[in-house]
CSV table of C-alpha atoms and ligand atoms in Angstrom, one decimal:
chain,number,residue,atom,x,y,z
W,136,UNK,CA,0.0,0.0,0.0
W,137,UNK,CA,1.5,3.4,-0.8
W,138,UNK,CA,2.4,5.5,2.1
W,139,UNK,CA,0.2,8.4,2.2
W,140,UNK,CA,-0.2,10.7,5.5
W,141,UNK,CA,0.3,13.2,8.2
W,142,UNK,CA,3.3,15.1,7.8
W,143,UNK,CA,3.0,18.1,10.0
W,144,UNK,CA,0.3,20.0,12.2
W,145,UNK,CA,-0.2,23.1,12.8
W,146,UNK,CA,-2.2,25.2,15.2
W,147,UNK,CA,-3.6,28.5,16.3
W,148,UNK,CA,-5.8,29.4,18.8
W,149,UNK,CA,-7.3,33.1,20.4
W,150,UNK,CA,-5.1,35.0,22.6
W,151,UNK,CA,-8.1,35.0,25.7
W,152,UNK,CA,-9.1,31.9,27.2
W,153,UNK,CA,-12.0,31.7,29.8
W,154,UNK,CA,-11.1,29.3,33.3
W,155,UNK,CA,-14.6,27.2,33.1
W,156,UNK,CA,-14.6,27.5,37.2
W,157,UNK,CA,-15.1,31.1,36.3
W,158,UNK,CA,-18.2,30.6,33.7
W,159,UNK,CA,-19.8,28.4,36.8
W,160,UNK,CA,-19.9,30.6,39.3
W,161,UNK,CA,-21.1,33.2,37.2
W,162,UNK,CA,-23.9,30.5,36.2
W,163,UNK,CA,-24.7,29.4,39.9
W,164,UNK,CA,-23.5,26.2,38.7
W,165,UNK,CA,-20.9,23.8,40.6
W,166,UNK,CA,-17.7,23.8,38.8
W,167,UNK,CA,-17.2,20.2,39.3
W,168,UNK,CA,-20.4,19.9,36.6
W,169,UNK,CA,-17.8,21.4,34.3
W,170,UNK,CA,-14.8,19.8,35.2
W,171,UNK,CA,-16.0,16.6,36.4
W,172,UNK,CA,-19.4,16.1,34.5
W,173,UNK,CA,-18.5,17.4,31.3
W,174,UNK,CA,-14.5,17.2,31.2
W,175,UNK,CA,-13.6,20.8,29.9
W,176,UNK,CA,-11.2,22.7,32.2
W,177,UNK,CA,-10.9,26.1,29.6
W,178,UNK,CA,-12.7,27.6,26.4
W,179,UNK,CA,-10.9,29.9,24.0
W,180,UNK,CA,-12.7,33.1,23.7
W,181,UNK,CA,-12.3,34.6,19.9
W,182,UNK,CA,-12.1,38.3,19.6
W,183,UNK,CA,-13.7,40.0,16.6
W,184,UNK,CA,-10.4,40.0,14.3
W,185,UNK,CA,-9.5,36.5,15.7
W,186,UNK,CA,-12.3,35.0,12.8
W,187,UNK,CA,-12.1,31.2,11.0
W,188,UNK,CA,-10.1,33.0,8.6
W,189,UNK,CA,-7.4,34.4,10.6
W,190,UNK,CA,-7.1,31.5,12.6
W,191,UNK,CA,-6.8,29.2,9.5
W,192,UNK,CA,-4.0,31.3,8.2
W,193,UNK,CA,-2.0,31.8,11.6
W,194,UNK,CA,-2.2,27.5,12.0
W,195,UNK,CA,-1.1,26.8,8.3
W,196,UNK,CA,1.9,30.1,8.9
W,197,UNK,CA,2.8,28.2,12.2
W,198,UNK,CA,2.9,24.7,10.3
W,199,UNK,CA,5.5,26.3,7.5
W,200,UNK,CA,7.6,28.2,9.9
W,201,UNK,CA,8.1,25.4,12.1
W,202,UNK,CA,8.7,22.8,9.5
W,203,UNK,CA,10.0,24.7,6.8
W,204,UNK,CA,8.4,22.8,4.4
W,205,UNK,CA,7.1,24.9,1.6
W,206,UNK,CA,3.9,26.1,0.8
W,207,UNK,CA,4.8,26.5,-3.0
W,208,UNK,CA,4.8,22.5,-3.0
W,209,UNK,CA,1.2,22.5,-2.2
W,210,UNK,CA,-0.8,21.6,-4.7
W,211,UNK,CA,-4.3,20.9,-3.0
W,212,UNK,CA,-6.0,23.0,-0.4
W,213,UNK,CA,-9.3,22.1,1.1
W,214,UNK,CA,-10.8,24.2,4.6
W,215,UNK,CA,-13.2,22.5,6.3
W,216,UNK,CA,-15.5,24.9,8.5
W,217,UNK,CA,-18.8,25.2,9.7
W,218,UNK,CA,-18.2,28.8,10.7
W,219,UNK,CA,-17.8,30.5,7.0
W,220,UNK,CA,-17.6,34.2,7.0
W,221,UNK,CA,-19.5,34.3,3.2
W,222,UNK,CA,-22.5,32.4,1.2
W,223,UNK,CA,-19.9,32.1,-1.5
W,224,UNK,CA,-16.5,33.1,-1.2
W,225,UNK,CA,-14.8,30.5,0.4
W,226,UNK,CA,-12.0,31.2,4.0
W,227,UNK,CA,-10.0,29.2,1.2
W,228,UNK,CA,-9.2,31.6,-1.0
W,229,UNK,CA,-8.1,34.2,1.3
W,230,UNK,CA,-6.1,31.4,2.7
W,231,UNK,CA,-4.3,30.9,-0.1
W,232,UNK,CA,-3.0,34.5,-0.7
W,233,UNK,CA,-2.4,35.0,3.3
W,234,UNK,CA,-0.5,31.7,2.8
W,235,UNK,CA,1.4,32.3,-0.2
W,236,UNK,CA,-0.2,28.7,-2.2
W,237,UNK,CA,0.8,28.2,-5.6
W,238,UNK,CA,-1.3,29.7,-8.3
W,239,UNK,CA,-1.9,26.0,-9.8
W,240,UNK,CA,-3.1,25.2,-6.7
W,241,UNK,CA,-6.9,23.5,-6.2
W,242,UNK,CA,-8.3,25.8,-3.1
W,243,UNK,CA,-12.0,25.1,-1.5
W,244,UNK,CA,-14.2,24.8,1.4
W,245,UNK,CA,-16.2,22.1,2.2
W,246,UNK,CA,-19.1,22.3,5.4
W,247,UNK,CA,-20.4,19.0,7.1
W,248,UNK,CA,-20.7,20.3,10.3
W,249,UNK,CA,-18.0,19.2,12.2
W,250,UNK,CA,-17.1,16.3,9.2
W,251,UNK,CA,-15.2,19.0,7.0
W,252,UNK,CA,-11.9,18.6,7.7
W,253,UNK,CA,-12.1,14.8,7.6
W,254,UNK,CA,-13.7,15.3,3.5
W,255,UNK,CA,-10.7,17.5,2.9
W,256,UNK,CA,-8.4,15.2,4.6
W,257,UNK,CA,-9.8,12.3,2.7
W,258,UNK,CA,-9.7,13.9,-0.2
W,259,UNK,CA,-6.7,14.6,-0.2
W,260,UNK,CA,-5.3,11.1,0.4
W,261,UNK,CA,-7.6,10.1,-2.8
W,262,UNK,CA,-5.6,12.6,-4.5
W,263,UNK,CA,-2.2,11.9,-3.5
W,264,UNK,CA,-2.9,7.9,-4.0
W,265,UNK,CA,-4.6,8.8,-7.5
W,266,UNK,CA,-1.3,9.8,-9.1
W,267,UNK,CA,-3.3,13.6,-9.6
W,268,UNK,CA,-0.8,15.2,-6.8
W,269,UNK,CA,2.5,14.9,-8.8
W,270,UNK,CA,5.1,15.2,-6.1
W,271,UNK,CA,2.9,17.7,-4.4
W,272,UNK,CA,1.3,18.3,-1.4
W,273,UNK,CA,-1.9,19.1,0.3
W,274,UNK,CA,-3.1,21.2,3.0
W,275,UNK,CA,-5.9,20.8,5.0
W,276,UNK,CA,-7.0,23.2,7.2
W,277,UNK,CA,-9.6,23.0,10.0
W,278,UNK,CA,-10.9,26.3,11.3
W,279,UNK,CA,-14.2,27.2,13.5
W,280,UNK,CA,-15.7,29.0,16.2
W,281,UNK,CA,-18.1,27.2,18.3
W,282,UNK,CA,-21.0,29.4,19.9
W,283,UNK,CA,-23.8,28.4,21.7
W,284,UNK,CA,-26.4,30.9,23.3
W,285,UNK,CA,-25.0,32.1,26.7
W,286,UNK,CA,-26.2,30.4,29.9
W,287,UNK,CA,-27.6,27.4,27.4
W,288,UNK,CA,-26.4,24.1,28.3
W,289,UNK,CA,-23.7,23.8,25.2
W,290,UNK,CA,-22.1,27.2,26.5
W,291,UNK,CA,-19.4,25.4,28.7
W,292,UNK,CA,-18.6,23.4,25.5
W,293,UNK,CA,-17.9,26.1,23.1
W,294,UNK,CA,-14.3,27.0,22.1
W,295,UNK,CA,-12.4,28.0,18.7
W,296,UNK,CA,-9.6,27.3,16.8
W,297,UNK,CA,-7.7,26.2,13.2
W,298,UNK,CA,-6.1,23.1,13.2
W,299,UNK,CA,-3.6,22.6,9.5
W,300,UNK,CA,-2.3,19.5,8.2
W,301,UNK,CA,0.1,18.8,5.7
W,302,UNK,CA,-0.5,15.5,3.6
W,303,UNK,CA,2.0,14.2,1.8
W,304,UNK,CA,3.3,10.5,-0.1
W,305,UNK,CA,6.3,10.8,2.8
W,306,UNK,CA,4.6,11.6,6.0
W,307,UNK,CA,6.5,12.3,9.1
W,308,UNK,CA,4.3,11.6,11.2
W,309,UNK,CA,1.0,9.1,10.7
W,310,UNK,CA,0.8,7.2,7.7
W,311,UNK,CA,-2.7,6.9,6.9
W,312,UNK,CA,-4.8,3.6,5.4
W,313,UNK,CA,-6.2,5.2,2.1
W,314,UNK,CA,-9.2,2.7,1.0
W,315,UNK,CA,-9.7,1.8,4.4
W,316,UNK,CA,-12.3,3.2,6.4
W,317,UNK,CA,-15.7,2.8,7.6
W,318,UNK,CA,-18.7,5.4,6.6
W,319,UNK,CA,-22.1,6.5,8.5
W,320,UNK,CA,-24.3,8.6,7.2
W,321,UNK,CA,-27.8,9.3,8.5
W,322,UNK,CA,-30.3,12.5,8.3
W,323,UNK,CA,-30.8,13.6,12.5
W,324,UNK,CA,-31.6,17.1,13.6
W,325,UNK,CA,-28.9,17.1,16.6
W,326,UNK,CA,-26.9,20.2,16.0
W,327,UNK,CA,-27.6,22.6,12.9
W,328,UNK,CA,-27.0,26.6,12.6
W,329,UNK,CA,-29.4,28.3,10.6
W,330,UNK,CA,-27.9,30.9,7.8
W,331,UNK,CA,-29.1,33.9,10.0
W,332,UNK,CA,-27.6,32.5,13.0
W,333,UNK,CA,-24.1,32.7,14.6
W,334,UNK,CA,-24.9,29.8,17.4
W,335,UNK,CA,-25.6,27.5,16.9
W,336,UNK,CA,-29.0,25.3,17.7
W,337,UNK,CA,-28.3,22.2,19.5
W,338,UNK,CA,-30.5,18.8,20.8
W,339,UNK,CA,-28.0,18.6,23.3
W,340,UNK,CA,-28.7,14.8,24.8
W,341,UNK,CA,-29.8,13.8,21.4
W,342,UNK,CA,-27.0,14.7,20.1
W,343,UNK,CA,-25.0,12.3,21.8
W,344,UNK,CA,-27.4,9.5,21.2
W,345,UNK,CA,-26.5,10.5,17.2
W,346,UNK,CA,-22.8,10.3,17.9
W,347,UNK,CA,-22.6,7.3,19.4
W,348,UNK,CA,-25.2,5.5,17.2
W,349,UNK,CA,-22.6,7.1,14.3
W,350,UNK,CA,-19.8,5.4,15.9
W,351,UNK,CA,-21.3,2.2,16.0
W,352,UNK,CA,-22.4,2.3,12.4
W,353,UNK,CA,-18.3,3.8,11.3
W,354,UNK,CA,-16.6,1.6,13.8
W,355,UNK,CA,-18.3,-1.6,12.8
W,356,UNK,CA,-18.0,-0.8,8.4
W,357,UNK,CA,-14.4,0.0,9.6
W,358,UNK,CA,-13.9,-3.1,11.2
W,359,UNK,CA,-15.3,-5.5,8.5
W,360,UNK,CA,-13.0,-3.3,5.9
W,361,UNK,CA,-10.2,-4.4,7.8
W,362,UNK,CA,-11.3,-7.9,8.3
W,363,UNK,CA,-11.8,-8.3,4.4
W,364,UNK,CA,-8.1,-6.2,3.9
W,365,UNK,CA,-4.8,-7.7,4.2
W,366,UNK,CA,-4.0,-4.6,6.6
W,367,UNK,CA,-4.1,-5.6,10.8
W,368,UNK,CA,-3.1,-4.1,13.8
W,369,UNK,CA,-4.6,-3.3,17.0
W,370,UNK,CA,-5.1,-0.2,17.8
W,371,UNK,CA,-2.3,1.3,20.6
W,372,UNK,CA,-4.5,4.4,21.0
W,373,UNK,CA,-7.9,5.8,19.7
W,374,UNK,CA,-9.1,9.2,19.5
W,375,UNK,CA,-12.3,11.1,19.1
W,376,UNK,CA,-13.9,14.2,17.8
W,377,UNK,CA,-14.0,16.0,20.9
W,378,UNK,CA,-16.8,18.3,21.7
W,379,UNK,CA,-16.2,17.8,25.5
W,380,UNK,CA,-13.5,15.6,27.0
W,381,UNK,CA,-16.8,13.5,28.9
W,382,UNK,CA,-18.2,12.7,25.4
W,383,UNK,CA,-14.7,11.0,24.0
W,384,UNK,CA,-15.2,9.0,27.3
W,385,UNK,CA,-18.4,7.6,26.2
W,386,UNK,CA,-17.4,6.9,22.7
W,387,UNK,CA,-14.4,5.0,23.9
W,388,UNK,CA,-16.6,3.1,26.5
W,389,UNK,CA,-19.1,2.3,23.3
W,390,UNK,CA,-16.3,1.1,20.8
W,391,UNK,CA,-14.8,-0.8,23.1
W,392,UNK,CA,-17.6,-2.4,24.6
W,393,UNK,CA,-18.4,-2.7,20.5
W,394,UNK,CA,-15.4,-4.9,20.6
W,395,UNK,CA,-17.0,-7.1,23.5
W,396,UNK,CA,-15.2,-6.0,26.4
W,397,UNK,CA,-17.7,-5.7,29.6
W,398,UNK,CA,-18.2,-1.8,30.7
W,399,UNK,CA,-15.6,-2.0,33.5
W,400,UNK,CA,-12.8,-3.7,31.3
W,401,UNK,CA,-13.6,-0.6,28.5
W,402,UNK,CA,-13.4,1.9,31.3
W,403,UNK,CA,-9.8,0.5,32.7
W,404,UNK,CA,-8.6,1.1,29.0
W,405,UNK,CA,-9.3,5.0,28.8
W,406,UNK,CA,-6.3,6.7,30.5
W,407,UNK,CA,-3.6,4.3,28.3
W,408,UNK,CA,-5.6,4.5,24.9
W,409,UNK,CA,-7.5,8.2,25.1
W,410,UNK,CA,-6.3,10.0,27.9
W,411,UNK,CA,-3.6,12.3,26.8
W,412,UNK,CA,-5.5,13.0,23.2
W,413,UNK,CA,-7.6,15.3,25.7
W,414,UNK,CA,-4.9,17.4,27.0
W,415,UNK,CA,-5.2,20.4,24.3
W,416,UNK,CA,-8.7,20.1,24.0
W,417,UNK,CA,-9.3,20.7,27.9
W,418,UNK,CA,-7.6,23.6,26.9
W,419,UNK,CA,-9.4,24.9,24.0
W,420,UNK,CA,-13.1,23.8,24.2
W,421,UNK,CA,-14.8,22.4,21.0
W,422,UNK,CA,-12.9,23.7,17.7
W,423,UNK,CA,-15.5,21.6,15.7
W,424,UNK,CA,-13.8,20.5,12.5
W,425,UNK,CA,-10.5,20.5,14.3
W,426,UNK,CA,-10.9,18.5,17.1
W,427,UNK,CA,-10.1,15.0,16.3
W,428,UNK,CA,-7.1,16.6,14.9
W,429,UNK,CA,-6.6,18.8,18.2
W,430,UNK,CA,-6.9,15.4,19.9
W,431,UNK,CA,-4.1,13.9,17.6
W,432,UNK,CA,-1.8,17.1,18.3
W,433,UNK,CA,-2.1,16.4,21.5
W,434,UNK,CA,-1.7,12.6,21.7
W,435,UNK,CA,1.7,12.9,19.5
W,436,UNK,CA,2.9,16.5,21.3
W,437,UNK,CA,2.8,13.8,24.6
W,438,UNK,CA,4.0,10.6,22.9
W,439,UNK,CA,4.8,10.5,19.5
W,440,UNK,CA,7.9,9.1,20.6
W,441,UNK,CA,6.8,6.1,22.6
W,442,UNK,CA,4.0,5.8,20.0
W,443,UNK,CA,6.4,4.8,16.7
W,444,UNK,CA,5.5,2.1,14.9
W,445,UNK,CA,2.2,1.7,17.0
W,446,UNK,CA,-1.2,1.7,14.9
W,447,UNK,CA,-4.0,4.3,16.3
W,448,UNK,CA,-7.9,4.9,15.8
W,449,UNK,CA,-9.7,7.7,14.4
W,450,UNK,CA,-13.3,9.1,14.8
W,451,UNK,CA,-14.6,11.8,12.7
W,452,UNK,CA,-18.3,13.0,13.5
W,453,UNK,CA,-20.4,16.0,12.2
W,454,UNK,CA,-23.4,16.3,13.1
W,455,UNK,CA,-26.5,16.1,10.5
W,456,UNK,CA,-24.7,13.3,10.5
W,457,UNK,CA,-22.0,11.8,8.6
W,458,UNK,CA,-19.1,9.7,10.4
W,459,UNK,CA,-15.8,8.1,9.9
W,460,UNK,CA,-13.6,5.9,11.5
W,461,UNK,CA,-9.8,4.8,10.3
W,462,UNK,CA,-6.5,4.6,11.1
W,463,UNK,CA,-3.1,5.5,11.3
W,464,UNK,CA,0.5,4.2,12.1
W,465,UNK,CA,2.7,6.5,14.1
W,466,UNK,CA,5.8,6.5,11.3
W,467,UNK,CA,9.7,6.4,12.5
W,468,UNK,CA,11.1,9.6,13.8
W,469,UNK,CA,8.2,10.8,14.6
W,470,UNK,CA,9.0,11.9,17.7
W,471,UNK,CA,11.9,14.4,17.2
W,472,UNK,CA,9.2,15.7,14.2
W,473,UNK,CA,6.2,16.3,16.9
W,474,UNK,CA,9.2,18.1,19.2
W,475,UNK,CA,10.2,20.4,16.4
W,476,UNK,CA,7.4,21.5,15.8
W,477,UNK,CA,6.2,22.5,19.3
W,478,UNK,CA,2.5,22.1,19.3
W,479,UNK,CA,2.0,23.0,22.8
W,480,UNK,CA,3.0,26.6,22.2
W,481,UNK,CA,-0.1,28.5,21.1
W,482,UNK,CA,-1.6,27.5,23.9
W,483,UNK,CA,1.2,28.7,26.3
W,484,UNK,CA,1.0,32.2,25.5
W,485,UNK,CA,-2.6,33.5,26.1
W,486,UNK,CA,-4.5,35.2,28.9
W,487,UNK,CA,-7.3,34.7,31.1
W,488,UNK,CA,-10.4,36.5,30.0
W,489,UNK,CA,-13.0,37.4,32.9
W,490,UNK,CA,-16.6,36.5,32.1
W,491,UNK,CA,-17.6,40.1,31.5
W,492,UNK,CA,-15.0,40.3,29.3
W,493,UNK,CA,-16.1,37.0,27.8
W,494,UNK,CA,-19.7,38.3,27.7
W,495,UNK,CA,-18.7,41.7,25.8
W,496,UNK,CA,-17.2,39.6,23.2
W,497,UNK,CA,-20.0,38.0,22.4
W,498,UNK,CA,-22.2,41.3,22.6
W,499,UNK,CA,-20.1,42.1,19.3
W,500,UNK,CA,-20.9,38.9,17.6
W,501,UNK,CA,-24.0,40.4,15.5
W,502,UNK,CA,-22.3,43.2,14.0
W,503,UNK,CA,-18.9,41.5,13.7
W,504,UNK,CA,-19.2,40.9,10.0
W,505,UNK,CA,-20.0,44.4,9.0
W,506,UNK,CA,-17.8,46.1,11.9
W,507,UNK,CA,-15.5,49.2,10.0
W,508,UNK,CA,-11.9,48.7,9.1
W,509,UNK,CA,-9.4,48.9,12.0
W,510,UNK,CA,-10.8,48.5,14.8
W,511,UNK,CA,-8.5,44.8,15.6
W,512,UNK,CA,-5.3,43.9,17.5
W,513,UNK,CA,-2.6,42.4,15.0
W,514,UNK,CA,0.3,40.9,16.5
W,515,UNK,CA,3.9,40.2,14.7
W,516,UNK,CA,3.7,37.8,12.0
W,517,UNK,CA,0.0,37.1,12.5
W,518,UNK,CA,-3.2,37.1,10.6
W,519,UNK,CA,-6.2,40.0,11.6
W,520,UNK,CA,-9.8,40.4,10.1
W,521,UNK,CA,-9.4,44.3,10.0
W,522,UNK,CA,-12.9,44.9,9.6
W,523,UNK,CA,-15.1,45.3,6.4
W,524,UNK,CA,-14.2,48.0,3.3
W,525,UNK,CA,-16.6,48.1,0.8
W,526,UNK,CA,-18.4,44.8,1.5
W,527,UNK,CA,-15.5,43.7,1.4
W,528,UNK,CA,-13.7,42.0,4.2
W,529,UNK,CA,-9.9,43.0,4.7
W,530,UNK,CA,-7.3,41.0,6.8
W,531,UNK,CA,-4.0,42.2,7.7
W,532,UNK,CA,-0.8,41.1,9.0
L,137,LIG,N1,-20.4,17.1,39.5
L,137,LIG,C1,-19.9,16.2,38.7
L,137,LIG,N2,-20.6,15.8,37.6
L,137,LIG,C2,-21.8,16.3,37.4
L,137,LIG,C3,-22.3,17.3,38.3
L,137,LIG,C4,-21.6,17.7,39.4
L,137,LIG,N3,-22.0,18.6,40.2
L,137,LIG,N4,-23.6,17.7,37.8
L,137,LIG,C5,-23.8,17.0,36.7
L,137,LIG,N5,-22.8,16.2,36.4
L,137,LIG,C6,-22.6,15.3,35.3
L,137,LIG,C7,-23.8,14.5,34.9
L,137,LIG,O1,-24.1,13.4,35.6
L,137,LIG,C8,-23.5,14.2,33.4
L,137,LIG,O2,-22.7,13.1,33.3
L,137,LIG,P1,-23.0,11.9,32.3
L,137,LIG,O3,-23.0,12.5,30.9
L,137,LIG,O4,-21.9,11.0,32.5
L,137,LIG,O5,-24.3,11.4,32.7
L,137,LIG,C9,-22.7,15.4,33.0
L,137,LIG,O6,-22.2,16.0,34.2
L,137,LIG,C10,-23.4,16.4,32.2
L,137,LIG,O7,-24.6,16.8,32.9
L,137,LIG,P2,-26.0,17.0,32.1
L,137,LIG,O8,-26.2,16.0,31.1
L,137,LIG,O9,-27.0,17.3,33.1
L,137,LIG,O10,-25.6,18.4,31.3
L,137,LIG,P3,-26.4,19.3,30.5
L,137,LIG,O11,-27.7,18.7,30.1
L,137,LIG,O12,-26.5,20.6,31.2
L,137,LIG,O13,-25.5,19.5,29.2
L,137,LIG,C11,-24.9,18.6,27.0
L,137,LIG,C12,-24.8,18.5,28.5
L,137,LIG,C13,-26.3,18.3,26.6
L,137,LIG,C14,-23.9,17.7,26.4
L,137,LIG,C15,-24.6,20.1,26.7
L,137,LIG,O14,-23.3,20.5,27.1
L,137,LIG,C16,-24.7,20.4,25.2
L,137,LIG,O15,-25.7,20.6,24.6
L,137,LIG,N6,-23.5,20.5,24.5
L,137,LIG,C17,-23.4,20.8,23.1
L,137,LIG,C18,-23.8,19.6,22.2
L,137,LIG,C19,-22.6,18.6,22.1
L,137,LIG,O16,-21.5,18.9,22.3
L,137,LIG,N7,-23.0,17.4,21.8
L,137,LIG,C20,-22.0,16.3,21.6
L,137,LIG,C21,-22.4,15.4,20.5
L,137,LIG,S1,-22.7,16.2,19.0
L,137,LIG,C22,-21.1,16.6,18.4
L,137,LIG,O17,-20.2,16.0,18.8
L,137,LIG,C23,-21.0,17.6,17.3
L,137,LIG,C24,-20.4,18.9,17.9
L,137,LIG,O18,-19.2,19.1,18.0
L,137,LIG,C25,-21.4,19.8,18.5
């Protein structure tokens, strides 16, 4: 099988987080509900200028300056998002200026919900396998904003941030399966956001009915694929599309029991095979498209080393729904690649918002898109949304 795969990450995330004890007492809710209950410990709180676009292009900048691999090799670029900023013009082709991507590049968005990145990652396998990337490379970028109405139920789940990946025929660090994965697709009304709406509307305990019935379905396809394929393994780790660290706790539980195990015997196998893939996203909240790919940052930032040559699972979900589940082997070296490229850093340098700081934010969110031209913060070597010009949107930086 031809080696096809991850060969670097990149990611970016706002500058002001908000400390989830601080969002429950403000709620008159217990923290350990949060903590505990729900398994978020922070959310990252988006200012105006800090939009899907902006953070796409900081994650794919931070990818190329860390790796130095070159963006003039890439040849396909697809963003997945369910927060775009236009009815037509996709975050991709701004990316691809702010980027500096070939001109005979392929650039595009594709929406599913939370599923995006996954199509563009997939796609972009298909197309390196297919013989149509000659030599090239593709880069997939996941970017969103989550929002949920304030005091509702999802808003201790919300979150933002762009997660890039650079696909390649010699990855560094997981080689992929192309051919080999399982599919579920079903029409639910869990989690939608209608055109006029920046929050999104949510069925919240439906919702995790969907995506675990959606796991069952793309777990089970995925294991007959295998069964029928001359391509085995178990699984050293598995990770999740995380919306909250609690809910990649009952999808582990459910595949695993899936496999037969009893509940208690699934339960004693979380902290080896899921545990540390929940490190960044307790950090960030739900990034939507990105967090399976959040969740893989942070499984190889903490092992990558210990994990070479070890096979892992992966769960893509968006909601609507449409679901995937394949896997990856952790490739040689790449360790000493997840060190260089120092995925732990974005999240390092930000600052703690208050909740009225938090809530002021979000009092901006309906006039965001048409808000005038420089009123934003730009810092060195990053991406802004400067404001709107014309209809049209301007980014700096
Ligand atoms: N201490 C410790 N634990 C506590 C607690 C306390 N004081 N109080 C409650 N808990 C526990 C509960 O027992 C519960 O645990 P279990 O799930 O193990 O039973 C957990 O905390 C949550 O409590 P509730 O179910 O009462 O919480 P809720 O109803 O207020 O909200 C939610 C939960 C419905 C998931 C809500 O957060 C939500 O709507 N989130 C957004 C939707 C979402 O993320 N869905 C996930 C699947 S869809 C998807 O994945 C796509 C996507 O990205 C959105």
């Amino acid at each position: 099988m031809t080696q096809i795969g991850i060969d670097a990450i990149g990611i970016s995330v706002p500058h002001a987080y908000l400390d989830l004890a601080d969002l429950a007492q403000a709620r008159g809710v217990p923290p350990s509900k949060y903590v505990e209950g729900l398994g978020v410990r922070r959310m990252a709180v988006a200012a105006p200028w800090e939009d899907a676009v902006a953070l796409a292009a900081n994650a794919s900048r931070r990818l190329f300056a860390t790796t130095g691999a070159d963006p003039g090799q890439v040849g396909l670029c697809v963003v997945g998002t369910e927060t775009a900023v236009d009815h037509s013009k996709p975050i991709a082709a701004w990316l691809h200026r702010l980027v500096g991507l070939p001109q005979r590049a392929r650039s595009y968005e594709a929406k599913h919900a939370c599923f995006g990145g996954t199509a563009g990652l997939l796609t972009a396998m298909d197309w390196i396998a297919s013989g149509s990337a000659h030599e090239r490379t593709a880069l997939v970028v996941c970017t969103d904003i989550a929002r949920y109405p304030l005091r509702s139920a999802g808003e201790p789940t919300q979150g933002a941030g762009a997660v890039a990946l650079l696909v390649s025929a010699r990855p560094r660090l997981l080689a992929l399966e192309p051919g080999l994965s399982g599919s579920y697709t079903a029409e639910v009304n869990d989690f939608w956001r209608p055109l006029h709406r920046k929050d999104a509307v949510v069925d919240g305990h439906h919702s995790v009915a969907c995506y675990l019935d959606a796991l069952g379905g793309a777990y089970m396809a995925w294991k007959d694929a295998c069964a029928a394929s001359d391509v085995h393994g178990d699984l050293g780790r598995r990770i999740y599309h995380v919306p909250y660290g609690k809910m990649a706790r009952k999808a582990h539980r459910h595949s695993r029991m899936l496999d037969g195990l009893a509940e208690t015997e699934a339960d004693a196998t979380f902290a080896r095979e899921v545990a540390t893939s929940l490190a960044f996203p307790a950090e960030v909240g739900n990034v939507y498209t990105g967090s399976l790919y959040l969740a893989l940052a942070s499984l190889l930032h903490h092992e990558a080393a210990a994990l070479e040559g070890q096979r892992i699972g992966l769960f893509s979900y968006g909601s609507g729904c449409v679901a995937e589940y394949f896997a990856g082997r952790v490739v040689s070296g790449a360790g000493s690649v997840a060190a260089q490229l120092r995925l732990d850093a974005p999240l390092a340098s930000r600052r703690r918002c208050t909740v009225s700081e938090y809530e002021s934010i979000r009092a901006l969110d309906a006039d965001a898109d048409s808000r005038p031209l420089g009123q934003h913060e730009a810092r060195d070597g990053e991406v802004a949304f400067a404001g709107v010009e014309g209809e049209r949107r301007i980014y700096v930086g």
